[in-house]
Coordinates of C-alpha atoms in Angstrom, one line a residue:
M14 CA 220.0 99.9 -31.4
R15 CA 220.1 103.7 -31.4
K16 CA 217.3 103.9 -28.8
I17 CA 219.1 101.4 -26.5
Y18 CA 222.3 103.4 -26.8
F19 CA 220.5 106.6 -26.0
L20 CA 218.9 105.0 -22.9
S21 CA 222.3 103.8 -21.8
L22 CA 223.7 107.3 -22.0
L23 CA 220.7 108.6 -20.2
G24 CA 221.2 106.1 -17.4
L25 CA 224.9 107.0 -17.2
F26 CA 224.0 110.7 -16.9
F27 CA 221.7 110.1 -14.0
S28 CA 224.1 107.7 -12.2
V29 CA 226.9 110.2 -12.4
N30 CA 224.8 113.1 -11.2
T31 CA 223.5 110.9 -8.4
F32 CA 227.0 110.2 -7.1
A33 CA 228.3 113.7 -7.8
Q34 CA 225.9 115.4 -5.4
K35 CA 227.3 118.2 -3.3
V36 CA 229.2 117.0 -0.2
T37 CA 227.6 118.8 2.7
F38 CA 229.6 119.4 5.9
E39 CA 229.8 121.5 9.0
E40 CA 233.1 122.7 10.5
Y41 CA 234.0 124.4 13.8
D42 CA 236.8 124.8 16.2
L43 CA 237.2 123.5 19.8
N44 CA 238.5 125.9 22.4
N45 CA 241.9 124.1 22.3
G46 CA 242.3 124.9 18.6
M47 CA 241.3 121.5 17.1
H48 CA 239.4 121.9 13.9
V49 CA 236.3 119.6 13.5
I50 CA 234.5 118.7 10.3
L51 CA 231.3 116.7 10.2
H52 CA 229.8 115.1 7.2
Q53 CA 226.5 113.2 7.8
D54 CA 225.5 110.5 5.4
N55 CA 223.0 108.0 6.8
S56 CA 222.8 105.9 3.6
A57 CA 224.9 103.1 5.2
P58 CA 225.4 102.1 8.8
L59 CA 229.1 103.0 8.9
V60 CA 231.1 105.9 10.3
T61 CA 234.6 107.1 9.7
T62 CA 236.6 108.8 12.5
S63 CA 239.9 110.3 11.3
V64 CA 242.5 112.8 12.5
M65 CA 245.1 114.5 10.3
Y66 CA 248.1 116.1 11.9
H67 CA 250.0 118.8 10.1
V68 CA 253.3 117.1 10.4
G69 CA 255.3 115.2 7.7
A70 CA 258.8 114.6 6.6
K71 CA 259.4 118.2 5.8
D72 CA 259.0 119.2 9.5
E73 CA 261.9 117.0 10.7
N74 CA 265.4 117.9 11.9
P75 CA 267.7 117.2 8.9
E76 CA 269.8 115.1 11.4
R77 CA 266.7 113.2 12.5
T78 CA 264.8 112.3 9.3
G79 CA 262.1 109.7 9.3
F80 CA 260.4 110.8 12.6
A81 CA 257.0 111.6 11.1
H82 CA 256.7 108.2 9.4
F83 CA 258.1 106.5 12.5
F84 CA 255.3 108.1 14.5
E85 CA 252.7 106.7 12.1
H86 CA 253.8 103.3 13.5
L87 CA 254.7 104.4 17.1
L88 CA 251.3 105.8 17.9
F89 CA 249.7 102.4 17.4
E90 CA 251.8 101.0 20.2
G91 CA 249.3 101.8 23.0
T92 CA 248.1 104.4 25.4
E93 CA 247.6 104.7 29.1
N94 CA 244.2 103.0 28.7
I95 CA 244.9 100.8 25.6
E96 CA 247.5 98.1 26.4
R97 CA 250.4 97.6 24.2
G98 CA 249.5 95.4 21.2
E99 CA 245.7 95.7 21.8
W100 CA 244.9 98.6 19.3
F101 CA 244.2 96.4 16.3
K102 CA 242.4 93.8 18.3
I103 CA 240.0 96.3 19.7
V104 CA 239.2 97.7 16.2
S105 CA 238.7 94.3 14.6
S106 CA 236.7 92.8 17.4
N107 CA 234.3 95.7 17.1
G108 CA 233.8 95.2 13.4
G109 CA 236.1 97.9 12.3
T110 CA 239.1 98.6 10.1
N111 CA 241.8 101.2 10.5
N112 CA 245.0 102.5 9.0
A113 CA 247.4 105.4 8.7
N114 CA 249.7 107.0 6.2
T115 CA 252.4 109.7 6.1
N116 CA 253.8 111.9 3.4
Q117 CA 256.1 114.9 3.3
D118 CA 253.4 117.2 4.6
R119 CA 250.9 115.4 6.9
T120 CA 250.1 112.3 8.9
Y121 CA 246.6 110.7 8.7
Y122 CA 244.9 108.2 11.0
Y123 CA 241.5 106.7 10.5
E124 CA 239.0 104.1 11.6
V125 CA 235.8 102.8 9.9
F126 CA 233.3 101.3 12.3
P127 CA 229.7 100.2 12.3
S128 CA 227.9 103.4 13.2
N129 CA 227.0 102.2 16.7
N130 CA 230.7 102.4 17.5
L131 CA 231.2 106.1 16.8
E132 CA 232.1 106.7 20.5
L133 CA 234.7 104.0 20.4
G134 CA 236.4 105.6 17.4
L135 CA 236.4 109.0 19.0
W136 CA 237.7 107.6 22.3
M137 CA 240.6 105.7 20.5
E138 CA 241.7 108.8 18.6
S139 CA 241.5 111.0 21.7
E140 CA 243.6 108.4 23.5
R141 CA 246.2 108.5 20.7
L142 CA 246.3 112.3 21.2
L143 CA 246.1 112.6 25.0
H144 CA 247.6 109.5 26.5
P145 CA 250.2 107.9 24.1
V146 CA 252.8 105.7 25.8
I147 CA 256.2 106.5 24.2
N148 CA 258.7 104.3 25.9
Q149 CA 261.9 102.5 24.9
I150 CA 260.1 99.2 24.3
G151 CA 257.8 100.8 21.8
V152 CA 260.6 102.7 20.1
D153 CA 262.8 99.6 19.8
T154 CA 259.9 97.5 18.5
Q155 CA 258.8 100.0 15.8
N156 CA 262.5 100.7 14.8
E157 CA 262.7 97.0 13.7
V158 CA 259.3 97.3 11.9
V159 CA 260.5 100.4 10.0
K160 CA 263.8 98.7 9.1
E161 CA 261.9 95.8 7.7
E162 CA 259.6 98.1 5.7
K163 CA 262.6 99.9 4.2
R164 CA 264.3 96.7 3.3
L165 CA 261.1 95.4 1.6
R166 CA 259.8 98.5 -0.1
V167 CA 263.0 100.4 -0.8
D168 CA 266.3 98.6 -0.6
N169 CA 265.2 95.3 -2.1
S170 CA 262.4 96.4 -4.3
P171 CA 263.0 96.9 -8.1
Y172 CA 263.1 100.6 -8.8
G173 CA 262.4 101.2 -5.1
Q174 CA 265.0 103.9 -4.7
W175 CA 263.9 106.2 -7.5
N176 CA 262.0 108.6 -5.2
G177 CA 265.0 109.2 -2.9
E178 CA 267.3 109.7 -5.9
V179 CA 265.0 112.2 -7.6
F180 CA 264.2 114.4 -4.6
K181 CA 267.8 114.6 -3.2
N182 CA 268.9 115.9 -6.6
L183 CA 265.9 118.1 -7.3
F184 CA 266.1 120.0 -4.0
E185 CA 269.2 121.4 -2.4
K186 CA 267.8 123.4 0.5
H187 CA 264.2 122.4 1.1
P188 CA 263.4 119.4 3.3
Y189 CA 261.7 117.7 0.5
R190 CA 265.2 116.6 -0.4
W191 CA 264.9 113.5 1.9
T192 CA 262.4 110.7 1.8
T193 CA 259.5 110.1 4.1
I194 CA 260.9 106.9 5.5
G195 CA 264.1 108.9 6.3
S196 CA 267.4 107.6 7.6
L197 CA 267.6 104.5 9.7
D198 CA 270.9 105.7 11.1
H199 CA 269.1 108.9 12.3
L200 CA 266.4 106.7 14.0
D201 CA 269.0 104.5 15.6
A202 CA 270.9 107.6 17.0
A203 CA 267.7 109.3 18.4
T204 CA 267.1 109.3 22.1
L205 CA 263.8 108.5 23.8
Q206 CA 263.6 112.2 24.8
E207 CA 263.8 113.3 21.2
F208 CA 260.8 111.1 20.3
Q209 CA 258.9 112.4 23.3
D210 CA 259.7 116.0 22.3
F211 CA 258.6 115.4 18.7
N212 CA 255.3 114.1 20.0
K213 CA 254.8 117.0 22.4
K214 CA 255.4 119.5 19.6
Y215 CA 253.3 118.2 16.7
Y216 CA 250.7 115.8 18.1
V217 CA 248.6 118.5 19.7
P218 CA 244.9 119.5 19.0
N219 CA 245.8 122.9 17.5
N220 CA 247.9 121.1 14.8
A221 CA 245.1 118.7 13.9
V222 CA 241.8 118.3 12.1
L223 CA 239.2 115.7 13.3
V224 CA 236.7 114.4 10.7
V225 CA 233.6 112.4 11.4
A226 CA 231.9 111.2 8.3
G227 CA 229.0 108.8 7.8
D228 CA 226.0 107.6 9.8
F229 CA 225.6 109.6 13.0
E230 CA 223.4 112.0 14.7
T231 CA 224.9 115.5 14.8
T232 CA 224.0 116.6 18.3
T233 CA 225.3 113.3 19.8
A234 CA 228.5 113.5 17.8
K235 CA 229.2 117.0 18.9
K236 CA 228.7 116.1 22.5
L237 CA 231.0 113.1 22.2
I238 CA 233.7 115.2 20.5
E239 CA 233.6 117.8 23.2
D240 CA 233.7 115.1 25.9
Y241 CA 236.7 113.3 24.4
F242 CA 238.7 116.1 22.8
G243 CA 237.6 119.4 24.3
T244 CA 239.6 119.1 27.5
I245 CA 242.9 118.1 25.8
P246 CA 245.4 120.9 26.4
R247 CA 246.4 123.2 23.5
G248 CA 250.0 122.8 22.4
A249 CA 252.5 125.5 21.8
E250 CA 252.1 127.3 18.6
I251 CA 254.1 125.9 15.7
T252 CA 256.0 128.3 13.4
R253 CA 256.8 127.3 9.9
T254 CA 259.1 128.9 7.3
V255 CA 258.9 127.9 3.7
I256 CA 262.5 127.4 2.5
Q257 CA 262.9 128.8 -1.0
E258 CA 264.9 127.0 -3.6
D259 CA 267.0 128.7 -6.2
P260 CA 265.6 128.2 -9.7
I261 CA 267.2 125.4 -11.8
T262 CA 268.8 127.1 -14.8
E263 CA 270.7 124.3 -16.4
E264 CA 270.1 120.6 -16.8
I265 CA 271.2 118.4 -13.8
K266 CA 272.4 115.0 -15.1
T267 CA 273.0 112.1 -12.7
T268 CA 272.9 108.3 -12.5
F269 CA 272.0 105.7 -9.9
E270 CA 272.7 102.0 -10.0
D271 CA 270.0 99.7 -8.5
P272 CA 271.1 96.0 -7.8
N273 CA 267.5 94.9 -8.1
I274 CA 266.8 95.7 -11.7
Q275 CA 267.9 94.4 -15.1
I276 CA 266.2 97.0 -17.3
P277 CA 267.3 100.6 -17.0
A278 CA 264.9 103.6 -16.7
V279 CA 265.2 107.3 -17.3
F280 CA 263.5 110.0 -15.3
T281 CA 263.2 113.6 -16.5
V282 CA 262.0 115.7 -13.5
Y283 CA 261.0 119.4 -13.3
R284 CA 260.5 121.4 -10.1
T285 CA 257.0 122.7 -10.1
P286 CA 254.8 124.9 -7.8
A287 CA 252.7 124.0 -4.8
M288 CA 249.6 121.8 -5.1
T289 CA 247.4 124.7 -4.2
T290 CA 248.2 126.7 -7.3
R291 CA 246.3 126.8 -10.6
D292 CA 249.5 126.0 -12.4
A293 CA 249.8 122.6 -10.5
R294 CA 246.3 121.7 -11.7
V295 CA 247.2 122.6 -15.3
L296 CA 250.2 120.3 -15.0
D297 CA 247.9 117.5 -13.8
M298 CA 246.1 117.9 -17.1
I299 CA 249.3 117.8 -19.1
S300 CA 250.2 114.5 -17.4
T301 CA 246.8 113.1 -18.6
I302 CA 247.5 114.2 -22.2
L303 CA 250.9 112.6 -22.1
S304 CA 250.4 109.2 -20.4
D305 CA 247.0 108.6 -19.0
G306 CA 245.7 105.5 -20.8
K307 CA 246.5 103.7 -24.0
S308 CA 245.3 106.6 -26.2
S309 CA 247.6 109.1 -24.5
R310 CA 250.3 110.6 -26.6
L311 CA 253.4 109.1 -25.1
Y312 CA 251.9 105.6 -24.6
K313 CA 250.5 105.5 -28.2
K314 CA 253.7 106.7 -29.7
L315 CA 256.5 105.0 -27.7
V316 CA 254.7 101.8 -26.5
D317 CA 252.2 101.0 -29.2
D318 CA 253.4 102.5 -32.5
E319 CA 257.2 102.7 -32.4
K320 CA 257.7 100.1 -29.7
K321 CA 260.6 101.9 -28.2
A322 CA 259.4 101.7 -24.6
M323 CA 258.0 98.9 -22.5
Q324 CA 256.6 101.4 -20.0
I325 CA 256.0 105.2 -19.9
A326 CA 254.5 107.6 -17.4
A327 CA 254.1 111.3 -16.7
F328 CA 252.7 112.6 -13.5
N329 CA 252.7 115.7 -11.3
F330 CA 253.9 114.8 -7.8
S331 CA 252.2 117.7 -6.0
L332 CA 253.1 118.7 -2.5
E333 CA 252.2 121.6 -0.1
E334 CA 255.2 123.8 -0.9
Y335 CA 256.6 122.5 -4.2
G336 CA 256.0 119.7 -6.6
A337 CA 257.9 117.5 -9.0
Y338 CA 256.8 116.9 -12.6
I339 CA 258.1 113.4 -13.5
V340 CA 258.3 111.8 -16.9
L341 CA 259.8 108.3 -17.0
A342 CA 260.3 105.5 -19.4
L343 CA 261.8 102.0 -19.6
P344 CA 263.4 101.2 -23.0
L345 CA 262.5 98.2 -25.2
G346 CA 265.1 96.4 -27.3
E347 CA 268.2 98.3 -28.4
N348 CA 266.7 101.7 -27.7
T349 CA 268.8 103.9 -25.4
L350 CA 267.8 106.1 -22.6
D351 CA 268.9 109.1 -24.6
D352 CA 266.5 108.0 -27.4
L353 CA 263.6 108.0 -25.0
V354 CA 264.5 111.4 -23.7
D355 CA 264.5 112.8 -27.2
E356 CA 261.1 111.2 -27.9
M357 CA 259.6 112.5 -24.7
D358 CA 260.9 116.0 -25.3
E359 CA 259.4 115.9 -28.8
E360 CA 255.9 115.4 -27.3
I361 CA 256.4 118.1 -24.7
V362 CA 257.5 120.5 -27.4
K363 CA 254.3 119.8 -29.3
I364 CA 252.2 120.7 -26.2
Q365 CA 254.4 123.9 -25.8
T366 CA 253.8 125.0 -29.4
E367 CA 250.5 123.6 -30.6
L368 CA 247.1 123.9 -29.0
I369 CA 245.4 120.7 -28.1
S370 CA 242.2 120.0 -30.0
D371 CA 238.7 120.6 -28.8
K372 CA 238.2 116.8 -28.7
E373 CA 241.3 116.4 -26.5
L374 CA 240.1 119.1 -24.1
Q375 CA 236.7 117.5 -23.8
K376 CA 238.3 114.2 -23.2
L377 CA 240.5 115.7 -20.4
R378 CA 237.5 117.3 -18.7
N379 CA 235.6 114.0 -18.9
K380 CA 238.5 112.2 -17.2
F381 CA 238.8 114.7 -14.4
E382 CA 235.0 114.7 -13.9
N383 CA 235.2 110.9 -13.5
Q384 CA 238.0 111.2 -11.0
F385 CA 236.0 113.8 -9.1
V386 CA 233.0 111.6 -8.9
N387 CA 235.0 108.5 -7.8
S388 CA 236.9 110.5 -5.1
N389 CA 233.6 111.3 -3.5
S390 CA 231.9 107.9 -3.9
S391 CA 232.7 106.6 -0.5
V392 CA 232.4 108.1 3.0
E393 CA 236.0 107.0 3.7
G394 CA 237.2 108.9 0.7
I395 CA 235.2 111.9 1.6
A396 CA 236.7 112.0 5.1
G397 CA 240.2 112.0 3.7
S398 CA 239.4 114.7 1.2
L399 CA 237.8 116.9 3.8
A400 CA 240.8 116.7 6.0
T401 CA 243.2 117.3 3.2
F402 CA 241.4 120.3 1.7
Y403 CA 241.3 121.9 5.2
M404 CA 244.8 121.3 6.2
L405 CA 246.8 121.7 3.0
Y406 CA 244.5 123.9 0.9
D407 CA 242.8 126.0 3.6
D408 CA 239.5 125.6 1.8
V409 CA 237.3 122.6 2.7
N410 CA 234.7 123.4 0.0
L411 CA 237.2 122.5 -2.7
I412 CA 235.7 119.0 -2.2
N413 CA 232.8 120.5 -4.2
T414 CA 234.4 123.2 -6.3
E415 CA 237.9 121.9 -7.4
I416 CA 236.4 120.3 -10.5
E417 CA 235.3 123.8 -11.6
I418 CA 238.9 124.9 -11.6
Y419 CA 239.9 122.0 -13.8
N420 CA 236.9 122.6 -16.1
S421 CA 237.9 126.3 -16.5
I422 CA 241.5 125.5 -17.7
T423 CA 241.9 126.5 -21.3
K424 CA 243.9 125.1 -24.2
E425 CA 246.0 128.2 -24.2
E426 CA 246.8 127.8 -20.5
I427 CA 248.0 124.2 -21.1
R428 CA 250.4 125.5 -23.8
E429 CA 251.7 128.3 -21.7
I430 CA 252.2 126.3 -18.5
A431 CA 254.1 123.6 -20.5
K432 CA 256.4 126.4 -21.8
K433 CA 256.8 127.9 -18.3
Y434 CA 257.9 124.7 -16.5
L435 CA 258.9 121.9 -18.8
N436 CA 262.1 123.0 -20.4
P437 CA 265.5 121.1 -20.6
N438 CA 267.4 123.8 -18.7
Q439 CA 265.0 123.5 -15.8
R440 CA 265.2 119.8 -15.1
L441 CA 266.9 116.8 -13.6
V442 CA 267.7 113.8 -15.8
L443 CA 268.3 110.6 -13.8
D444 CA 269.6 107.5 -15.6
Y445 CA 268.5 104.7 -13.3
L446 CA 270.7 101.8 -14.2
P447 CA 271.2 98.1 -13.2
K448 CA 274.2 97.8 -10.9
K449 CA 277.3 96.7 -12.6
D450 CA 279.0 93.5 -11.5
K451 CA 282.4 94.1 -9.9
A452 CA 285.2 92.8 -12.1

């Protein structure tokens, strides 16, 4: 039995090291300022073409929120050479898949095709950039799509409005204070010219990174990239100013009533530093200690042992300029939200005052090592990571080295960062309640 166990561990060791090989890449700039990253992997006949634009909800006019997310939809409407409604048909009929997503900081589009369709993927993304058709028909159509998405995912979804309530109370000045989906009233009030101006400002080659990852021949790919993207005109330079928030010095207490729930929840939320900082990565580790898995401290205590909570979570919502460290719980039985806050605070104080054990530290490192391996286990995932590390971290090689940062974090740092950021006078407490019936 011992020999079999040893051989199993040996097999696991070799499999992890096989998948955790260094991600090789080449990067360069086109004359118009577009950054290009190539990652060649000929192990499977697939290729990912993707473009990330440095535009998200934080770049919007406060009176016109929701534009970046709206454009995630709008730029599938069609181009001068792709008829309206044909985008998805072209992709699927050529054996491909595609999607897009937007957050507060960036917008990301990608296609995955059989490798013999590399040129098609590049042509389609160049069309989206050079020849988008932004007309009233497309705006009206996507306005209805976004309204339905908001109704489904936010307005009528249980706990669907927690994000908006948290961020509007955590930030007073910074544009993180509004949600990515934004205001439907703002979208309704916007003119066609405003949409066209937004496109002209942000969807330009010098505000984008193109990633090609997978099965391709480098010389051919470079020529195709130059042919399809090299002649696209450079846009005007975009200037950005990071808006500084005043520190939170006393607890902010607020409530929200959600008509879609029957069980209340409580959110304790701390404003935290940018995703690029070492402190943010330490906070990632603290989240894992508190609530990642059934053996985590909060889960074991409040869900398993004391049965005071039916659900518990702690996570660091990291963004480009700030973050939000969120601890939430749903009570079980007669336990109150205040009871849960006291219990959550007790576990945070332990991290602030007691060093975690060597065993816990090793467990943390194992978890992050596993996440690192998984994030680089597919060409599609690698493409997204390469784009993100370039655009938001300014260091593409973090795809290989970020795990070294996590592995260098010490028990003492974990204690000190918990002391620095996770204090009652630095937080928002949101009681998220079922909506009361009117008398």
